[in-house]
């Protein structure tokens, strides 16, 4: 795939488009239904992570299902067929499909040049709270990860461990869901649950943010205990059939398998 693209050009080049079509054909042959109902979006700022999307609506709320393929070269997962250059990525083969899949709440849909322009529901305030370190070691301190732990742990069974998979997470300053199942039927079921989960979290969002301003997440936080007691029983069962197992791959590197007996 071509490496360079002018970010001012919203059109994909011919060679680039050909590469994406080949990837999509391979995915559709190997995973029927994986991309059903979805549309492709070309992002000139992120050419090696092509985006597919589908819009859903529940009651008066819209949701974006966003699926990103990571087509950058990963030495531990990919085998080089042809070396790359400064202008073209290496040609490689793999049996691993690296993706990122999320449900994102949308508050407004406009049209810009014939394409939908989506406004995200940014219900979470600025998650940047300061800096740590000095000089080259200066790093920002963000609450996103702690908020994600708080969100997800609310809806897991007592003692259920899902590290490093946190299904409800803070992203784009919104209450999002990371998917572990991808068929059209599974998407709809997970989205229906997420709609109710998001509405529940919104009631207590101020309490959650206040509790994490000066504390790392812990299940011993008073705010967590108080909110967890109020979670409706059906929402506690959404991920009861999901488990995460750690194992070593052929290179003795730890990986995690997310199993879901519901689907």
mmCIF file of C-alpha atoms in Angstrom:
data_model
loop_
_atom_site.group_PDB
_atom_site.id
_atom_site.type_symbol
_atom_site.label_atom_id
_atom_site.label_comp_id
_atom_site.label_asym_id
_atom_site.label_seq_id
_atom_site.Cartn_x
_atom_site.Cartn_y
_atom_site.Cartn_z
ATOM 1 C CA UNK A 1 0.000 0.000 0.000
ATOM 2 C CA UNK A 2 1.204 3.565 -0.672
ATOM 3 C CA UNK A 3 2.507 5.097 2.561
ATOM 4 C CA UNK A 4 2.121 8.778 1.774
ATOM 5 C CA UNK A 5 -1.122 10.630 1.125
ATOM 6 C CA UNK A 6 -1.901 14.337 1.007
ATOM 7 C CA UNK A 7 -4.309 14.907 3.908
ATOM 8 C CA UNK A 8 -6.001 17.660 1.889
ATOM 9 C CA UNK A 9 -7.098 15.106 -0.713
ATOM 10 C CA UNK A 10 -10.273 13.304 0.402
ATOM 11 C CA UNK A 11 -10.075 10.820 -2.483
ATOM 12 C CA UNK A 12 -8.256 7.505 -2.232
ATOM 13 C CA UNK A 13 -5.677 6.722 -4.926
ATOM 14 C CA UNK A 14 -6.165 3.912 -7.422
ATOM 15 C CA UNK A 15 -3.436 1.647 -6.047
ATOM 16 C CA UNK A 16 -4.599 2.237 -2.504
ATOM 17 C CA UNK A 17 -8.211 1.439 -3.396
ATOM 18 C CA UNK A 18 -7.127 -1.757 -5.123
ATOM 19 C CA UNK A 19 -5.327 -2.885 -1.954
ATOM 20 C CA UNK A 20 -8.373 -2.169 0.226
ATOM 21 C CA UNK A 21 -10.651 -4.117 -2.137
ATOM 22 C CA UNK A 22 -8.309 -7.128 -1.894
ATOM 23 C CA UNK A 23 -8.385 -6.972 1.904
ATOM 24 C CA UNK A 24 -12.180 -6.681 1.995
ATOM 25 C CA UNK A 25 -12.598 -9.615 -0.393
ATOM 26 C CA UNK A 26 -10.389 -11.763 1.827
ATOM 27 C CA UNK A 27 -12.313 -10.770 4.939
ATOM 28 C CA UNK A 28 -15.705 -11.470 3.348
ATOM 29 C CA UNK A 29 -14.549 -14.905 2.166
ATOM 30 C CA UNK A 30 -13.125 -15.850 5.566
ATOM 31 C CA UNK A 31 -15.745 -14.160 7.788
ATOM 32 C CA UNK A 32 -19.167 -14.090 6.094
ATOM 33 C CA UNK A 33 -21.439 -11.491 7.675
ATOM 34 C CA UNK A 34 -18.565 -9.614 9.307
ATOM 35 C CA UNK A 35 -19.168 -6.479 7.203
ATOM 36 C CA UNK A 36 -22.881 -6.913 6.471
ATOM 37 C CA UNK A 37 -24.720 -3.593 6.256
ATOM 38 C CA UNK A 38 -21.544 -1.529 6.635
ATOM 39 C CA UNK A 39 -20.107 1.290 4.530
ATOM 40 C CA UNK A 40 -16.495 2.229 3.879
ATOM 41 C CA UNK A 41 -15.045 5.591 4.864
ATOM 42 C CA UNK A 42 -11.678 6.873 3.612
ATOM 43 C CA UNK A 43 -9.771 8.927 6.185
ATOM 44 C CA UNK A 44 -6.857 10.732 4.480
ATOM 45 C CA UNK A 45 -5.200 11.229 7.890
ATOM 46 C CA UNK A 46 -5.134 7.520 8.758
ATOM 47 C CA UNK A 47 -4.687 5.585 5.520
ATOM 48 C CA UNK A 48 -3.401 2.348 7.074
ATOM 49 C CA UNK A 49 -6.447 1.994 9.342
ATOM 50 C CA UNK A 50 -9.419 1.869 6.924
ATOM 51 C CA UNK A 51 -12.778 2.497 8.576
ATOM 52 C CA UNK A 52 -16.142 0.789 8.089
ATOM 53 C CA UNK A 53 -19.291 2.013 9.779
ATOM 54 C CA UNK A 54 -23.015 1.533 10.268
ATOM 55 C CA UNK A 55 -25.553 3.840 11.889
ATOM 56 C CA UNK A 56 -28.165 2.512 14.303
ATOM 57 C CA UNK A 57 -31.064 4.195 16.070
ATOM 58 C CA UNK A 58 -32.743 3.202 19.327
ATOM 59 C CA UNK A 59 -35.686 5.377 20.368
ATOM 60 C CA UNK A 60 -34.419 8.967 19.995
ATOM 61 C CA UNK A 61 -30.687 8.085 20.171
ATOM 62 C CA UNK A 62 -28.283 7.372 17.303
ATOM 63 C CA UNK A 63 -25.209 5.162 17.571
ATOM 64 C CA UNK A 64 -22.239 4.701 15.281
ATOM 65 C CA UNK A 65 -20.772 1.224 14.930
ATOM 66 C CA UNK A 66 -17.180 1.910 13.897
ATOM 67 C CA UNK A 67 -14.850 -0.857 12.749
ATOM 68 C CA UNK A 68 -11.204 -0.055 11.989
ATOM 69 C CA UNK A 69 -8.727 -2.457 10.389
ATOM 70 C CA UNK A 70 -5.089 -2.029 11.412
ATOM 71 C CA UNK A 71 -3.108 -2.691 8.222
ATOM 72 C CA UNK A 72 0.229 -1.433 9.519
ATOM 73 C CA UNK A 73 2.999 -4.033 9.505
ATOM 74 C CA UNK A 74 3.388 -6.038 12.738
ATOM 75 C CA UNK A 75 6.520 -8.261 12.672
ATOM 76 C CA UNK A 76 5.141 -10.678 15.279
ATOM 77 C CA UNK A 77 1.950 -11.346 13.287
ATOM 78 C CA UNK A 78 2.874 -10.810 9.636
ATOM 79 C CA UNK A 79 5.195 -12.558 7.164
ATOM 80 C CA UNK A 80 6.898 -10.371 4.565
ATOM 81 C CA UNK A 81 6.413 -11.402 0.929
ATOM 82 C CA UNK A 82 7.978 -8.319 -0.685
ATOM 83 C CA UNK A 83 10.100 -5.711 1.063
ATOM 84 C CA UNK A 84 8.676 -2.210 1.307
ATOM 85 C CA UNK A 85 10.323 1.141 0.629
ATOM 86 C CA UNK A 86 10.002 4.773 1.705
ATOM 87 C CA UNK A 87 6.893 5.059 -0.470
ATOM 88 C CA UNK A 88 5.214 1.633 -0.317
ATOM 89 C CA UNK A 89 4.520 -0.602 2.663
ATOM 90 C CA UNK A 90 5.809 -4.196 2.583
ATOM 91 C CA UNK A 91 3.580 -6.814 1.044
ATOM 92 C CA UNK A 92 2.776 -9.366 3.724
ATOM 93 C CA UNK A 93 0.447 -12.221 4.555
ATOM 94 C CA UNK A 94 -1.184 -13.127 7.835
ATOM 95 C CA UNK A 95 -3.995 -15.114 9.419
ATOM 96 C CA UNK A 96 -4.502 -12.372 12.033
ATOM 97 C CA UNK A 97 -7.011 -9.583 11.494
ATOM 98 C CA UNK A 98 -6.243 -6.705 13.854
ATOM 99 C CA UNK A 99 -9.333 -4.581 14.408
ATOM 100 C CA UNK A 100 -10.878 -1.993 16.697
ATOM 101 C CA UNK A 101 -14.680 -2.087 17.023
ATOM 102 C CA UNK A 102 -16.794 0.376 19.017
ATOM 103 C CA UNK A 103 -20.318 1.638 19.531
ATOM 104 C CA UNK A 104 -20.234 5.443 19.865
ATOM 105 C CA UNK A 105 -23.247 7.593 20.884
ATOM 106 C CA UNK A 106 -24.187 10.300 18.352
ATOM 107 C CA UNK A 107 -26.245 13.405 19.161
ATOM 108 C CA UNK A 108 -26.461 14.971 15.703
ATOM 109 C CA UNK A 109 -26.170 13.867 12.080
ATOM 110 C CA UNK A 110 -25.517 16.460 9.364
ATOM 111 C CA UNK A 111 -24.647 16.186 5.689
ATOM 112 C CA UNK A 112 -21.329 17.521 4.363
ATOM 113 C CA UNK A 113 -20.587 17.024 0.643
ATOM 114 C CA UNK A 114 -23.122 14.211 0.535
ATOM 115 C CA UNK A 115 -21.598 12.290 3.454
ATOM 116 C CA UNK A 116 -22.900 12.077 7.033
ATOM 117 C CA UNK A 117 -21.119 14.341 9.509
ATOM 118 C CA UNK A 118 -21.539 12.915 12.995
ATOM 119 C CA UNK A 119 -21.428 14.820 16.282
ATOM 120 C CA UNK A 120 -20.412 12.609 19.225
ATOM 121 C CA UNK A 121 -22.199 12.838 22.556
ATOM 122 C CA UNK A 122 -19.321 14.099 24.723
ATOM 123 C CA UNK A 123 -20.967 13.455 28.076
ATOM 124 C CA UNK A 124 -17.643 13.083 29.931
ATOM 125 C CA UNK A 125 -15.771 16.256 30.836
ATOM 126 C CA UNK A 126 -12.116 16.871 29.963
ATOM 127 C CA UNK A 127 -10.223 13.811 31.250
ATOM 128 C CA UNK A 128 -6.829 15.543 31.367
ATOM 129 C CA UNK A 129 -5.955 16.316 35.010
ATOM 130 C CA UNK A 130 -2.276 17.257 34.952
ATOM 131 C CA UNK A 131 1.291 16.188 34.195
ATOM 132 C CA UNK A 132 3.969 14.113 35.828
ATOM 133 C CA UNK A 133 7.735 13.891 35.346
ATOM 134 C CA UNK A 134 10.187 16.443 33.996
ATOM 135 C CA UNK A 135 11.888 17.282 30.700
ATOM 136 C CA UNK A 136 11.871 14.366 28.239
ATOM 137 C CA UNK A 137 10.002 12.277 30.814
ATOM 138 C CA UNK A 138 7.056 14.649 31.073
ATOM 139 C CA UNK A 139 3.782 12.775 30.640
ATOM 140 C CA UNK A 140 0.149 13.760 30.755
ATOM 141 C CA UNK A 141 -2.179 12.279 33.352
ATOM 142 C CA UNK A 142 -5.521 11.205 31.900
ATOM 143 C CA UNK A 143 -8.565 9.704 33.576
ATOM 144 C CA UNK A 144 -9.739 7.667 30.581
ATOM 145 C CA UNK A 145 -8.367 4.335 31.798
ATOM 146 C CA UNK A 146 -9.653 4.754 35.353
ATOM 147 C CA UNK A 147 -13.097 5.775 34.076
ATOM 148 C CA UNK A 148 -13.103 2.749 31.765
ATOM 149 C CA UNK A 149 -12.387 0.414 34.691
ATOM 150 C CA UNK A 150 -15.170 2.039 36.738
ATOM 151 C CA UNK A 151 -17.691 1.771 33.884
ATOM 152 C CA UNK A 152 -16.922 -1.858 33.059
ATOM 153 C CA UNK A 153 -16.645 -3.196 36.601
ATOM 154 C CA UNK A 154 -20.136 -1.885 37.392
ATOM 155 C CA UNK A 155 -21.664 -4.471 35.060
ATOM 156 C CA UNK A 156 -19.474 -7.529 35.697
ATOM 157 C CA UNK A 157 -20.376 -10.394 38.001
ATOM 158 C CA UNK A 158 -18.748 -10.367 41.475
ATOM 159 C CA UNK A 159 -15.245 -11.799 41.099
ATOM 160 C CA UNK A 160 -15.460 -11.867 37.285
ATOM 161 C CA UNK A 161 -12.087 -10.899 35.794
ATOM 162 C CA UNK A 162 -11.902 -9.650 32.215
ATOM 163 C CA UNK A 163 -8.473 -7.963 32.058
ATOM 164 C CA UNK A 164 -7.403 -6.604 29.598
ATOM 165 C CA UNK A 165 -10.853 -6.487 27.952
ATOM 166 C CA UNK A 166 -12.990 -3.669 29.332
ATOM 167 C CA UNK A 167 -16.307 -3.646 27.404
ATOM 168 C CA UNK A 168 -17.616 -0.223 28.505
ATOM 169 C CA UNK A 169 -14.986 2.436 28.022
ATOM 170 C CA UNK A 170 -14.297 6.143 27.901
ATOM 171 C CA UNK A 171 -13.391 7.233 24.369
ATOM 172 C CA UNK A 172 -13.850 10.560 22.558
ATOM 173 C CA UNK A 173 -15.163 11.793 25.952
ATOM 174 C CA UNK A 174 -18.148 9.514 25.364
ATOM 175 C CA UNK A 175 -19.597 6.360 26.917
ATOM 176 C CA UNK A 176 -18.642 3.730 24.333
ATOM 177 C CA UNK A 177 -18.691 -0.041 24.071
ATOM 178 C CA UNK A 178 -15.862 -2.174 22.744
ATOM 179 C CA UNK A 179 -17.193 -5.240 20.941
ATOM 180 C CA UNK A 180 -15.974 -8.823 21.179
ATOM 181 C CA UNK A 181 -18.691 -10.207 18.845
ATOM 182 C CA UNK A 182 -19.252 -8.980 15.300
ATOM 183 C CA UNK A 183 -22.167 -10.658 13.520
ATOM 184 C CA UNK A 184 -25.143 -8.403 12.669
ATOM 185 C CA UNK A 185 -27.302 -10.246 15.224
ATOM 186 C CA UNK A 186 -24.700 -9.947 17.975
ATOM 187 C CA UNK A 187 -24.189 -6.237 17.206
ATOM 188 C CA UNK A 188 -27.897 -5.513 17.684
ATOM 189 C CA UNK A 189 -28.042 -7.429 20.953
ATOM 190 C CA UNK A 190 -24.967 -5.707 22.366
ATOM 191 C CA UNK A 191 -26.223 -2.280 21.229
ATOM 192 C CA UNK A 192 -29.612 -2.759 22.894
ATOM 193 C CA UNK A 193 -27.806 -3.485 26.159
ATOM 194 C CA UNK A 194 -25.432 -0.565 25.675
ATOM 195 C CA UNK A 195 -28.304 1.862 25.188
ATOM 196 C CA UNK A 196 -29.622 0.991 28.653
ATOM 197 C CA UNK A 197 -26.132 0.926 30.171
ATOM 198 C CA UNK A 198 -25.350 4.390 28.817
ATOM 199 C CA UNK A 199 -28.609 5.815 30.204
ATOM 200 C CA UNK A 200 -27.836 4.294 33.608
ATOM 201 C CA UNK A 201 -24.265 5.666 33.710
ATOM 202 C CA UNK A 202 -25.431 9.169 32.767
ATOM 203 C CA UNK A 203 -27.437 9.333 36.010
ATOM 204 C CA UNK A 204 -24.280 8.887 38.078
ATOM 205 C CA UNK A 205 -21.601 10.343 35.822
ATOM 206 C CA UNK A 206 -20.923 13.323 38.083
ATOM 207 C CA UNK A 207 -20.401 10.978 41.041
ATOM 208 C CA UNK A 208 -18.001 8.815 39.019
ATOM 209 C CA UNK A 209 -15.889 11.713 37.801
ATOM 210 C CA UNK A 210 -15.746 13.276 41.279
ATOM 211 C CA UNK A 211 -14.639 9.975 42.833
ATOM 212 C CA UNK A 212 -11.763 9.589 40.352
ATOM 213 C CA UNK A 213 -10.433 13.145 40.459
ATOM 214 C CA UNK A 214 -8.228 12.337 43.458
ATOM 215 C CA UNK A 215 -8.262 8.532 43.480
ATOM 216 C CA UNK A 216 -7.316 5.660 41.228
ATOM 217 C CA UNK A 217 -10.149 3.255 40.540
ATOM 218 C CA UNK A 218 -10.850 0.662 43.222
ATOM 219 C CA UNK A 219 -13.891 -1.465 43.911
ATOM 220 C CA UNK A 220 -13.595 -0.198 47.499
ATOM 221 C CA UNK A 221 -14.531 3.365 46.509
ATOM 222 C CA UNK A 222 -17.725 4.483 48.240
ATOM 223 C CA UNK A 223 -19.102 5.832 44.957
ATOM 224 C CA UNK A 224 -18.533 2.490 43.218
ATOM 225 C CA UNK A 225 -20.278 0.516 45.962
ATOM 226 C CA UNK A 226 -23.211 2.927 45.993
ATOM 227 C CA UNK A 227 -23.738 2.897 42.215
ATOM 228 C CA UNK A 228 -23.194 -0.848 41.824
ATOM 229 C CA UNK A 229 -26.045 -1.550 44.249
ATOM 230 C CA UNK A 230 -28.377 0.350 41.940
ATOM 231 C CA UNK A 231 -27.473 -1.492 38.701
ATOM 232 C CA UNK A 232 -30.604 -3.253 37.331
ATOM 233 C CA UNK A 233 -30.281 -7.057 37.319
ATOM 234 C CA UNK A 234 -30.594 -7.438 33.495
ATOM 235 C CA UNK A 235 -27.560 -5.185 32.987
ATOM 236 C CA UNK A 236 -25.489 -7.372 35.307
ATOM 237 C CA UNK A 237 -26.048 -10.347 32.969
ATOM 238 C CA UNK A 238 -24.824 -8.795 29.699
ATOM 239 C CA UNK A 239 -21.283 -10.212 30.009
ATOM 240 C CA UNK A 240 -21.901 -13.099 32.393
ATOM 241 C CA UNK A 241 -21.056 -15.581 29.608
ATOM 242 C CA UNK A 242 -17.802 -13.819 28.673
ATOM 243 C CA UNK A 243 -14.423 -14.939 30.013
ATOM 244 C CA UNK A 244 -10.807 -14.037 29.267
ATOM 245 C CA UNK A 245 -8.000 -16.602 29.251
ATOM 246 C CA UNK A 246 -4.273 -15.864 29.051
ATOM 247 C CA UNK A 247 -1.941 -18.130 27.064
ATOM 248 C CA UNK A 248 1.502 -18.071 25.414
ATOM 249 C CA UNK A 249 1.642 -18.018 21.625
ATOM 250 C CA UNK A 250 4.257 -19.792 19.488
ATOM 251 C CA UNK A 251 6.749 -17.002 20.249
ATOM 252 C CA UNK A 252 6.192 -17.323 24.019
ATOM 253 C CA UNK A 253 4.405 -13.979 24.067
ATOM 254 C CA UNK A 254 1.347 -13.662 26.285
ATOM 255 C CA UNK A 255 -1.943 -13.231 24.468
ATOM 256 C CA UNK A 256 -5.543 -13.222 25.646
ATOM 257 C CA UNK A 257 -8.534 -15.143 24.322
ATOM 258 C CA UNK A 258 -11.983 -13.613 24.872
ATOM 259 C CA UNK A 259 -14.610 -16.365 24.916
ATOM 260 C CA UNK A 260 -18.325 -15.680 24.709
ATOM 261 C CA UNK A 261 -20.617 -18.674 25.088
ATOM 262 C CA UNK A 262 -23.711 -16.562 24.328
ATOM 263 C CA UNK A 263 -22.883 -16.295 20.611
#
